[in-house]
Short mmCIF file of C-alpha atoms in Angstrom, two decimals:
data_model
loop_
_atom_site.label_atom_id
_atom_site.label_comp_id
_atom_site.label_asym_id
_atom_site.label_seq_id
_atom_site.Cartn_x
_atom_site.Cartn_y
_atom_site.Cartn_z
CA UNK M 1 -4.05 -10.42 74.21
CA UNK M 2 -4.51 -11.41 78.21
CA UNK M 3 -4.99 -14.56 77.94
CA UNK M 4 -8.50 -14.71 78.56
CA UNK M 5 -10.03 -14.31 75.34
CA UNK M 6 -11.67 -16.69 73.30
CA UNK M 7 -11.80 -17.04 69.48
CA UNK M 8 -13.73 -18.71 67.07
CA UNK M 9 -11.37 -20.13 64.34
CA UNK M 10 -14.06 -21.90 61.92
CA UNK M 11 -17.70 -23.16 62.08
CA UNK M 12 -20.21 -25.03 60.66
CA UNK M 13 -23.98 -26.11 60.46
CA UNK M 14 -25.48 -29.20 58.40
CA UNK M 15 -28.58 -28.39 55.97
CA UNK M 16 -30.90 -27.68 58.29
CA UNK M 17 -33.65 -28.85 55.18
CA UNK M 18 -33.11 -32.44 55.49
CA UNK M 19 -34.74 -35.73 57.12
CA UNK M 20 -31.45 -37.60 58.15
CA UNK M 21 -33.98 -40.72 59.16
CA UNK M 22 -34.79 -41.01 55.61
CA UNK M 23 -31.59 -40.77 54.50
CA UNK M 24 -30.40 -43.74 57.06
CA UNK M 25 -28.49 -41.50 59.11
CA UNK M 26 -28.12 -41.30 62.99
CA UNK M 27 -26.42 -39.48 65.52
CA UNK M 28 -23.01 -41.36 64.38
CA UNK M 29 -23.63 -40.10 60.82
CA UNK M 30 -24.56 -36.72 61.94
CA UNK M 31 -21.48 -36.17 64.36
CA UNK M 32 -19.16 -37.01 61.79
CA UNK M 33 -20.48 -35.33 59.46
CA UNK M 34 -20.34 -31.77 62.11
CA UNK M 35 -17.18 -32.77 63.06
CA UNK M 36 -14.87 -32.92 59.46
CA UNK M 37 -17.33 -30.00 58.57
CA UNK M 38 -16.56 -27.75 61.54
CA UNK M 39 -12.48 -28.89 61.70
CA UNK M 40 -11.98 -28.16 58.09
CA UNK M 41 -12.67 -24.22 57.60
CA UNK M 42 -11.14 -24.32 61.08
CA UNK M 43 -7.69 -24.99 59.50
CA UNK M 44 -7.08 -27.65 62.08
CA UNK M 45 -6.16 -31.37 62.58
CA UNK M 46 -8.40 -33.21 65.04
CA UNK M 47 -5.32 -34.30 67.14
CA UNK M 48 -5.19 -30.78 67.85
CA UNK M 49 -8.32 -30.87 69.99
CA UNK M 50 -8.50 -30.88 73.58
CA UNK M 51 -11.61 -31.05 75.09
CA UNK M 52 -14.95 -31.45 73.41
CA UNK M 53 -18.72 -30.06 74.85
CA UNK M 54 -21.75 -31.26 72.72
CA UNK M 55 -25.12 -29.97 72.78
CA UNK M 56 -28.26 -32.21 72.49
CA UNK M 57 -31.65 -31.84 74.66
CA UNK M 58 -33.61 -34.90 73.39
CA UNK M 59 -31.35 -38.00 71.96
CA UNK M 60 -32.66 -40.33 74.61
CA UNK M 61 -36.55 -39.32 73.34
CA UNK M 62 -36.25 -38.82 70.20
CA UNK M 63 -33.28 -41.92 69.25
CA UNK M 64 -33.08 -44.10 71.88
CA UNK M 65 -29.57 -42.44 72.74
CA UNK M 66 -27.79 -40.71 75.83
CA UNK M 67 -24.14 -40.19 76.22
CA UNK M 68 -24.02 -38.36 73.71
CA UNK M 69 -20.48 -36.88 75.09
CA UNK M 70 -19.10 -40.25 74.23
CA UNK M 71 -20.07 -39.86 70.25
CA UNK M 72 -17.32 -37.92 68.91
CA UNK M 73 -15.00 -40.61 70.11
CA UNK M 74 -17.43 -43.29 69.24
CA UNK M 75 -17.30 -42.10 65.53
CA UNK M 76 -13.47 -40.31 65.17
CA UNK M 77 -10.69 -42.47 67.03
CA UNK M 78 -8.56 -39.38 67.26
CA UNK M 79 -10.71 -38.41 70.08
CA UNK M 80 -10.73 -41.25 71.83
CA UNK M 81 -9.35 -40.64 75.34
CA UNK M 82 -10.32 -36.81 75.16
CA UNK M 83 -12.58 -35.20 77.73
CA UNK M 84 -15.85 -34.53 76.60
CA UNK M 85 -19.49 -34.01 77.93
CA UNK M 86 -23.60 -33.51 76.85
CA UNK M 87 -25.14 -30.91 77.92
CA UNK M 88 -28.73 -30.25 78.18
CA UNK M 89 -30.92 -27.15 78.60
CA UNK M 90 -33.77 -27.55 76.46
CA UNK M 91 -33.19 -25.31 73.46
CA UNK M 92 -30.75 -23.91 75.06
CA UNK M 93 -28.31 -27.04 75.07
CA UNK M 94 -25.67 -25.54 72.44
CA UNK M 95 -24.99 -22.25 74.35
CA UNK M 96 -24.41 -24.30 77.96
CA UNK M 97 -21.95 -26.20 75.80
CA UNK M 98 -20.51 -22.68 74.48
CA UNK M 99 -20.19 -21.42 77.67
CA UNK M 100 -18.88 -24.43 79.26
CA UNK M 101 -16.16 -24.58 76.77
CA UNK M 102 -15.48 -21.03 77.39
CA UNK M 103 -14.77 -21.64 80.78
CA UNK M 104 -12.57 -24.46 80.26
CA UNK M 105 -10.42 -22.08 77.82
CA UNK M 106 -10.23 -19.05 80.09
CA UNK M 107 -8.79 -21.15 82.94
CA UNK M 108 -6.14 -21.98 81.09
CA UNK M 109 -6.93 -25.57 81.72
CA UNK M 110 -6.96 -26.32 77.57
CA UNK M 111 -6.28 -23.92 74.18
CA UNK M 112 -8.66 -26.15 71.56
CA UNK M 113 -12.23 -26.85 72.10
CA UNK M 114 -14.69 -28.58 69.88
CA UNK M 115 -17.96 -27.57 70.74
CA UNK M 116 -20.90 -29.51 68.60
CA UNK M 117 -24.95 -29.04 68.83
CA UNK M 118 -26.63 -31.95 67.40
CA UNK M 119 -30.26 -32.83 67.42
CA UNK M 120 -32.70 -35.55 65.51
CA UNK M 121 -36.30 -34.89 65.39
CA UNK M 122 -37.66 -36.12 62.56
CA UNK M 123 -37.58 -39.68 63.83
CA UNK M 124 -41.55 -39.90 64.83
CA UNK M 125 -44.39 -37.90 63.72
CA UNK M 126 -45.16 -34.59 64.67
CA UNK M 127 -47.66 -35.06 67.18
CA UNK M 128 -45.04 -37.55 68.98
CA UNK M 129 -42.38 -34.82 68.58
CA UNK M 130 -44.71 -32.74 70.11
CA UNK M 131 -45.07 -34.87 73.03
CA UNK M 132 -41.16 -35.39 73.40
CA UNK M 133 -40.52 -31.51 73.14
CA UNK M 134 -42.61 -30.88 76.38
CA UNK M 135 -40.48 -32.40 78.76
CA UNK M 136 -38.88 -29.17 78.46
CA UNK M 137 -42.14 -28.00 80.10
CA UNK M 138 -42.41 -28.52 84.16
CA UNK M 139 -44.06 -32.02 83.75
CA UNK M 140 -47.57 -32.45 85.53
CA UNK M 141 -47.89 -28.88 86.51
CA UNK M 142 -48.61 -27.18 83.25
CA UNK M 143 -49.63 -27.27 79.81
CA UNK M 144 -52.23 -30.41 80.70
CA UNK M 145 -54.69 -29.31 78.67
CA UNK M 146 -52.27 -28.33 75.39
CA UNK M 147 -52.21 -30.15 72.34
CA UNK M 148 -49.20 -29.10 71.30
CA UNK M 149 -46.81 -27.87 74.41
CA UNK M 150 -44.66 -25.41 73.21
CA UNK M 151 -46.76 -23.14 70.56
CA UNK M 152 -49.36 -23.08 73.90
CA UNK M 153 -46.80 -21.69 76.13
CA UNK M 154 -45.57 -18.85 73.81
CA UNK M 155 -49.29 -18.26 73.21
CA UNK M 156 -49.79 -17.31 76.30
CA UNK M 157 -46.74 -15.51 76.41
CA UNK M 158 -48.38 -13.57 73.66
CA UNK M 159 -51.44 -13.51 75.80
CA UNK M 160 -49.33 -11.92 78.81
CA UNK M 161 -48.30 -9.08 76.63
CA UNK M 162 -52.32 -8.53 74.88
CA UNK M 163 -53.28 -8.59 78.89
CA UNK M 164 -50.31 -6.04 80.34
CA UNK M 165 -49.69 -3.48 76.88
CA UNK M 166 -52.22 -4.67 74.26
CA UNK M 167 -50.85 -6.52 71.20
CA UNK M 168 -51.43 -6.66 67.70
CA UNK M 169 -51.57 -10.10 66.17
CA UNK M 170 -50.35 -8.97 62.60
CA UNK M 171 -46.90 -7.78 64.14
CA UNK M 172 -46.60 -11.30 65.00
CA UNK M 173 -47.45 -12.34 61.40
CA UNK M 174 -44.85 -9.65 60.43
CA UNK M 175 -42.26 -11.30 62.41
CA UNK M 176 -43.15 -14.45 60.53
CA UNK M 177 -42.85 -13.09 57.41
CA UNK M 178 -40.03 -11.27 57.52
CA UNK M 179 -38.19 -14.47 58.56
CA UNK M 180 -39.14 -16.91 56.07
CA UNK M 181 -38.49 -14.15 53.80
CA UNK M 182 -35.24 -14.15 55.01
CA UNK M 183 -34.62 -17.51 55.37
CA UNK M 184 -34.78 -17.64 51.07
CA UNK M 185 -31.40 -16.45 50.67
CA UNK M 186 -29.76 -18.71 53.38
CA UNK M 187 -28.83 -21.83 51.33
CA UNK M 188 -28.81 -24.16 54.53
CA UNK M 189 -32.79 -22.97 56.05
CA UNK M 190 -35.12 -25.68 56.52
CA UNK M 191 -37.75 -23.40 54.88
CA UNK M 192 -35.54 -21.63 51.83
CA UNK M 193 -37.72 -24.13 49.07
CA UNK M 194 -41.45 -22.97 51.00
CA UNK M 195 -44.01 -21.28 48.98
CA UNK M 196 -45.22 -18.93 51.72
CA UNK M 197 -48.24 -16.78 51.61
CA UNK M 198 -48.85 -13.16 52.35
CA UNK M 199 -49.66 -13.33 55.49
CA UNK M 200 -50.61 -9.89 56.03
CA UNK M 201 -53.46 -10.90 53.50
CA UNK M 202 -54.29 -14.05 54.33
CA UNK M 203 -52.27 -14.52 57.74
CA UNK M 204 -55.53 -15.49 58.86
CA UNK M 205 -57.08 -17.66 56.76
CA UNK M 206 -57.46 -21.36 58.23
CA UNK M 207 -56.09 -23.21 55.19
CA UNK M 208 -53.43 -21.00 54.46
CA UNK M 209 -52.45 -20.56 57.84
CA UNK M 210 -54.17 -22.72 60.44
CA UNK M 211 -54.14 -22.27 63.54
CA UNK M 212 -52.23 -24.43 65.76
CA UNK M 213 -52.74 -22.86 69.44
CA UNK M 214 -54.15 -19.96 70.95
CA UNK M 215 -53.49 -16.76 68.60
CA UNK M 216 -50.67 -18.83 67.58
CA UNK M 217 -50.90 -19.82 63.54
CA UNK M 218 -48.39 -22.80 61.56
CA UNK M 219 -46.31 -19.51 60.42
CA UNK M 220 -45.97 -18.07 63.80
CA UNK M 221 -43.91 -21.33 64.37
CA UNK M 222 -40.92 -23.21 63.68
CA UNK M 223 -40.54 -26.26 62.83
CA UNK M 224 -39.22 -29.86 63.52
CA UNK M 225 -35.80 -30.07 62.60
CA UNK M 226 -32.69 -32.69 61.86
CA UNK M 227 -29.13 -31.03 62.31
CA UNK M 228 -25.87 -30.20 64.00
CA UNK M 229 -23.45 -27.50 64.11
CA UNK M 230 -20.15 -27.28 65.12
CA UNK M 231 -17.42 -24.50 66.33
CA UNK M 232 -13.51 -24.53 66.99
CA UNK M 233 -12.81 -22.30 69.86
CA UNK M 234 -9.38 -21.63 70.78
CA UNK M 235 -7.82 -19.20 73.53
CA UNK M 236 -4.81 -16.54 73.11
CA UNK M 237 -2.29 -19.42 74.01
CA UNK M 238 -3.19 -21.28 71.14
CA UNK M 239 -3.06 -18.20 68.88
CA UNK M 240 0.60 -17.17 70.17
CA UNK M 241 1.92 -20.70 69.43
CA UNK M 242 0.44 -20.85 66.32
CA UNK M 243 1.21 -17.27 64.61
CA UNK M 244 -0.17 -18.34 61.37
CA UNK M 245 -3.91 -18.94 62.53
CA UNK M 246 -6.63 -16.00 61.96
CA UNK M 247 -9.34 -16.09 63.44
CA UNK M 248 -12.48 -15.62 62.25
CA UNK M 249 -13.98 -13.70 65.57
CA UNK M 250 -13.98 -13.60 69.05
CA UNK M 251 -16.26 -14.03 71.83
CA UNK M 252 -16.40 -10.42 73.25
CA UNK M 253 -19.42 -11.38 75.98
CA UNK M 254 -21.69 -13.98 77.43
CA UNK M 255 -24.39 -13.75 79.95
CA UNK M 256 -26.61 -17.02 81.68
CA UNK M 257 -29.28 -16.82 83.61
CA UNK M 258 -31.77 -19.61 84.67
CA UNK M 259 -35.67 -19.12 86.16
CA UNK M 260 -38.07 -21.99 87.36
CA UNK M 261 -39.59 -24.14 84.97
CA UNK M 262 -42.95 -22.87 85.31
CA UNK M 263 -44.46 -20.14 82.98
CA UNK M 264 -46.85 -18.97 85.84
CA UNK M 265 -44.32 -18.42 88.10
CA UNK M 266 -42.41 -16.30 85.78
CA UNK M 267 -45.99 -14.27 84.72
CA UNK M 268 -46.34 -14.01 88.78
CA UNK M 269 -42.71 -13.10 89.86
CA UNK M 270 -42.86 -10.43 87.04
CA UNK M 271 -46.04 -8.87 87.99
CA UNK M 272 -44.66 -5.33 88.91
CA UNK M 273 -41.70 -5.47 86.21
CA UNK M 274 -42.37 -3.69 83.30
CA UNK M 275 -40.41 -6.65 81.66
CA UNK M 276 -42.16 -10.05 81.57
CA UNK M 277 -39.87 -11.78 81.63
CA UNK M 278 -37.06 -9.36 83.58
CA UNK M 279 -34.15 -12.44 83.34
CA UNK M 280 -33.81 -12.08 80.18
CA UNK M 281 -32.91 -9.04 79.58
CA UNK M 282 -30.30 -9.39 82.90
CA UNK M 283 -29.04 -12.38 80.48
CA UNK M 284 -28.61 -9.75 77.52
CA UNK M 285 -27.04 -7.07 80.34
CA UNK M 286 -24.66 -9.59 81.51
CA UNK M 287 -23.24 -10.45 78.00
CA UNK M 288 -23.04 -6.57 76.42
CA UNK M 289 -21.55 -5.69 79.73
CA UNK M 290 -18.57 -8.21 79.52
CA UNK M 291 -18.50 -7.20 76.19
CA UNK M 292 -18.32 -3.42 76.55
CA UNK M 293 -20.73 -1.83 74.46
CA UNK M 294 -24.30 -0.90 74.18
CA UNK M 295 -27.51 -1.31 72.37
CA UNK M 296 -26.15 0.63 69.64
CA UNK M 297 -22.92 -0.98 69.41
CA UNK M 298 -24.42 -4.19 68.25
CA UNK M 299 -25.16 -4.59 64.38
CA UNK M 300 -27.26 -7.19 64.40
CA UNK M 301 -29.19 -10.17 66.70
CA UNK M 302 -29.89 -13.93 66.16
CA UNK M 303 -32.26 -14.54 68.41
CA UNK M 304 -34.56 -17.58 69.74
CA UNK M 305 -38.06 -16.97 67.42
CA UNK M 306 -39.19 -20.78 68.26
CA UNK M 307 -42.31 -18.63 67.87
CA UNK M 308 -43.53 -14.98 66.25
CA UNK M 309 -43.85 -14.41 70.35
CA UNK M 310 -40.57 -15.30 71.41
CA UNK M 311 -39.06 -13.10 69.05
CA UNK M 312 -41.39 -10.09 70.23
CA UNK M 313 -40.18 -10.51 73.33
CA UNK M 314 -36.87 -10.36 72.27
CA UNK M 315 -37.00 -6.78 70.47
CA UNK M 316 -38.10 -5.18 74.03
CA UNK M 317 -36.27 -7.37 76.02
CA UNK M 318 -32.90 -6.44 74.62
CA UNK M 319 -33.94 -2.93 74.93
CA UNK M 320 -34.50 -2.26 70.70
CA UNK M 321 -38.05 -0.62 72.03
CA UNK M 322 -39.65 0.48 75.65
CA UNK M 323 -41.20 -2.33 77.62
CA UNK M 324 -44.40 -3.88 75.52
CA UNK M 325 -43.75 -1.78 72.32
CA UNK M 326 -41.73 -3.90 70.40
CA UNK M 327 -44.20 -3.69 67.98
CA UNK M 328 -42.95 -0.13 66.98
CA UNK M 329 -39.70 -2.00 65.84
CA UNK M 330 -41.78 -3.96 63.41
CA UNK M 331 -43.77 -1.14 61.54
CA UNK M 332 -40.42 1.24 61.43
CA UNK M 333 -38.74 -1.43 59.40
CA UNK M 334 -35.58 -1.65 62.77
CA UNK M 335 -35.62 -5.40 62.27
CA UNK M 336 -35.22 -5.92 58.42
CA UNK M 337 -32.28 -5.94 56.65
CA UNK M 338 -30.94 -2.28 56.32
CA UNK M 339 -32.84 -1.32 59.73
CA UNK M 340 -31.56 -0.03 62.78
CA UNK M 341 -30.55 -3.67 64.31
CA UNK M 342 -30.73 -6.58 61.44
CA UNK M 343 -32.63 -9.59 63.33
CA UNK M 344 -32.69 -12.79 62.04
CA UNK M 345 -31.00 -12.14 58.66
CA UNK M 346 -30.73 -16.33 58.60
CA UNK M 347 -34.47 -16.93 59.10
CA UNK M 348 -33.96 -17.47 62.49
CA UNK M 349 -35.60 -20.76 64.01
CA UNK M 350 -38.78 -20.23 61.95
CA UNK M 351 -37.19 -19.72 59.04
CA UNK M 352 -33.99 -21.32 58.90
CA UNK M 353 -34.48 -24.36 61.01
CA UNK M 354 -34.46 -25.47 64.85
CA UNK M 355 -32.77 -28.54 65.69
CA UNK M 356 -32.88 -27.82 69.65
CA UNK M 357 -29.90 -28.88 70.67
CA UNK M 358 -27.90 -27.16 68.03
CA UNK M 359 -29.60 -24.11 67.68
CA UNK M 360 -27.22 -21.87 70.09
CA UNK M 361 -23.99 -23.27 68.09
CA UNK M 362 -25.64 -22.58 64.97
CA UNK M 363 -26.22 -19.21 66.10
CA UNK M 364 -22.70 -18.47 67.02
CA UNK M 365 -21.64 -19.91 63.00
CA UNK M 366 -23.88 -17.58 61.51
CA UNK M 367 -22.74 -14.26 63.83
CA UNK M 368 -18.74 -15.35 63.33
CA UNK M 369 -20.03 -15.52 59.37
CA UNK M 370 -21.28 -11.70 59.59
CA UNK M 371 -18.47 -10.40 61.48
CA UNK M 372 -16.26 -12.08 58.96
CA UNK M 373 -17.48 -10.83 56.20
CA UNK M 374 -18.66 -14.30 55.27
CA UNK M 375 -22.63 -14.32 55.24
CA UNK M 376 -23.26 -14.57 51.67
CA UNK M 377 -26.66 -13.24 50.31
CA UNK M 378 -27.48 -12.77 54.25
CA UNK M 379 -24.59 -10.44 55.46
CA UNK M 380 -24.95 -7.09 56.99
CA UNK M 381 -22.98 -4.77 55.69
CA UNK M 382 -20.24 -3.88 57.90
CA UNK M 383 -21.78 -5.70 60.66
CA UNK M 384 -18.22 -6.11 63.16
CA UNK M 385 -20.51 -6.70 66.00
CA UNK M 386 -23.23 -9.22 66.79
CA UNK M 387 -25.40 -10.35 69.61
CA UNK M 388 -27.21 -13.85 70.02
CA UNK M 389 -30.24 -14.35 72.13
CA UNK M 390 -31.28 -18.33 72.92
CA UNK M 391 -33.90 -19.69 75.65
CA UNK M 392 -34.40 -22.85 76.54
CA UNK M 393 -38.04 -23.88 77.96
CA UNK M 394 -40.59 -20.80 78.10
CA UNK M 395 -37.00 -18.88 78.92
CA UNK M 396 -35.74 -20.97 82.09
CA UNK M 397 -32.48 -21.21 80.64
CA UNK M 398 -31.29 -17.80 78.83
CA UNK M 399 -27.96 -17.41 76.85
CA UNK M 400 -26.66 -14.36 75.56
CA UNK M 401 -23.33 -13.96 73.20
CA UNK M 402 -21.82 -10.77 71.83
CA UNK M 403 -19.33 -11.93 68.74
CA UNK M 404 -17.17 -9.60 67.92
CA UNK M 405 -14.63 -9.40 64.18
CA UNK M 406 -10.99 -10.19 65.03
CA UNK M 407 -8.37 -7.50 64.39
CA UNK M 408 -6.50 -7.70 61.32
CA UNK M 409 -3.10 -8.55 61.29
#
């Protein structure tokens, strides 16, 4: 150890399935409940936390509620006193908090972080939700004429792809499929219970699958979601004082980048990159070159499929398939379980659930599960390496992670 790793001693995520407003709950009731959950396959005591980073994009729309750094002390008095902060990046608001708790371990400044993603959505209806979600959007300037923000972005991300390479609407279907598919043998996905159709038969039938916007279909997207989800990090310090502690992984790599708000000034500054959307990839660069390996090193991806789109723009964006073929990925089976690079084996975001704020934590539980050994019906076997991939906006905020299994012994 040189004192500048981090590790991941324990995780975890709430069921991603349920409507905490009809339950009564809040964001007290939710932070608690991330907090004992995330502390206790930890191994630790809360007094042994030192600084605390939470993730949430929307509490003031959505509840009424800022400040959210304030709510683990609000609702555990063991943390009263402790520093702690919000952080918000869209849906990228539980990776800022990662990294930001990264940082604060690698300068040596603490050895114990609590790092929680929490998010309530289901507290108005959808169209409201809708409404809240695209103030992630550069207000004023774009979208006017959407109905609902955020599936007419990505459709015209899909739409940027059709006009540069050509693209197949049924490998977007695919992507949907094979992620609700997935998402039935996660037993925390918002979608595990759904009675899903074929939707290479009937992906385009309007009452099976209506559309929603643009090319974009109710399958190619995720859904409103209530949750939270929780990590311990801790740095080598911690582990030397505490010789007893195993880890469960350890963040090998990270990479951040951040673009303009604006989806046409992305489309325009990419113009004569084969990439559209070039800054993500650097973000992917950034975190397998900290990490030391390559494409092929990785065994598997959790990536940001808010939509079918996003996803496809993952698979050539992280280099799985040349610039605008990542539909060759799809129809050789490289995605699915037993493929070349597993992606998604939780169901993802349309699948498995997308509370906003905590979807980047949540992604970091389930790689530290796979590299563990600990995925249940979703683990890739022998997976010791694996990547995450979450955007915030139509990709102004970009976070990669490379996880990594902890030595034994």
């Amino acid at each position: 150890m040189n004192d500048t790793n981090v590790w991941v001693l324990g995780g975890y995520q709430s069921d991603f399935a349920r409507n905490l407003t009809r339950e009564g709950g809040d964001f007290a009731s939710l932070t608690a409940e991330v907090i004992d959950g995330t502390l206790a396959p930890a191994g630790i005591a809360p007094r042994e936390i030192e600084v605390l980073h939470v993730g949430n994009a929307f509490g003031e729309l959505f509840a009424g509620q800022g400040q959210l750094g304030a709510m683990p002390a609000t609702v555990r008095d063991e943390f009263w006193g402790l520093p702690a902060s919000r952080h918000e990046a869209a849906c990228a608001s539980g990776s800022i908090a990662m990294l930001s708790a990264i940082a604060d371990l690698r300068t040596g400044d603490y050895d114990c972080a609590l790092v929680l993603g929490v998010e309530l959505e289901k507290t108005v209806a959808g169209d409201q939700g809708a409404r809240y979600l695209g103030a992630a959007a550069w207000a004023g300037h774009e979208g006017e004429e959407a109905t609902f923000m955020w599936p007419y972005m990505f459709a015209r991300v899909a739409d940027e792809y059709d006009r540069r390479y050509g693209i197949d609407d049924r490998h977007l279907r695919a992507i949907a499929q094979l992620n609700l598919a997935n998402a039935k043998r996660n037993p925390l996905a918002q979608t595990r219970g759904w009675d899903v159709p074929d939707l290479a038969v009937n992906g385009t039938d309007d009452d099976l699958n209506p559309p929603v916007e643009g090319r974009l279909r109710r399958y190619d997207c995720s859904q409103m979601t209530d949750g939270g989800a929780g990590v311990v990090l801790v740095s080598d310090r911690y582990l030397r004082a505490h010789p007893n502690v195993r880890p469960a992984a350890r963040i090998a790599g990270w990479g951040h980048r951040t673009a303009g708000l604006g989806l046409e000034q992305k489309f325009q500054k990419s113009a004569e990159d084969p990439l559209i959307m070039p800054h993500v990839a650097q973000a992917v660069s950034q975190a397998f070159g900290r990490a030391g390996v390559a494409l092929d090193g990785i065994d598997g991806l959790e990536t940001h499929d808010c939509f079918s789109a996003s996803e496809y723009m993952a698979i050539d964006h992280i280099g799985l398939t040349p610039p605008g073929q990542s539909w060759r990925a799809i129809e050789d089976g490289s995605i699915e379980m037993g493929g070349r690079l597993p992606i998604n084996p939780s169901g993802g975001l349309i699948g498995g659930g997308h509370p906003v704020g905590a979807t980047g934590v949540r992604m970091i539980v389930d790689a530290a599960k796979q590299v563990s050994d600990g995925a249940g019906e979703m683990q890739v076997e022998g997976a010791s390496r694996f990547a995450t991939l979450n955007i915030g906006g139509s990709t102004a905020t970009t976070v990669s992670f490379v996880v990594e299994a902890a030595p034994v012994g």
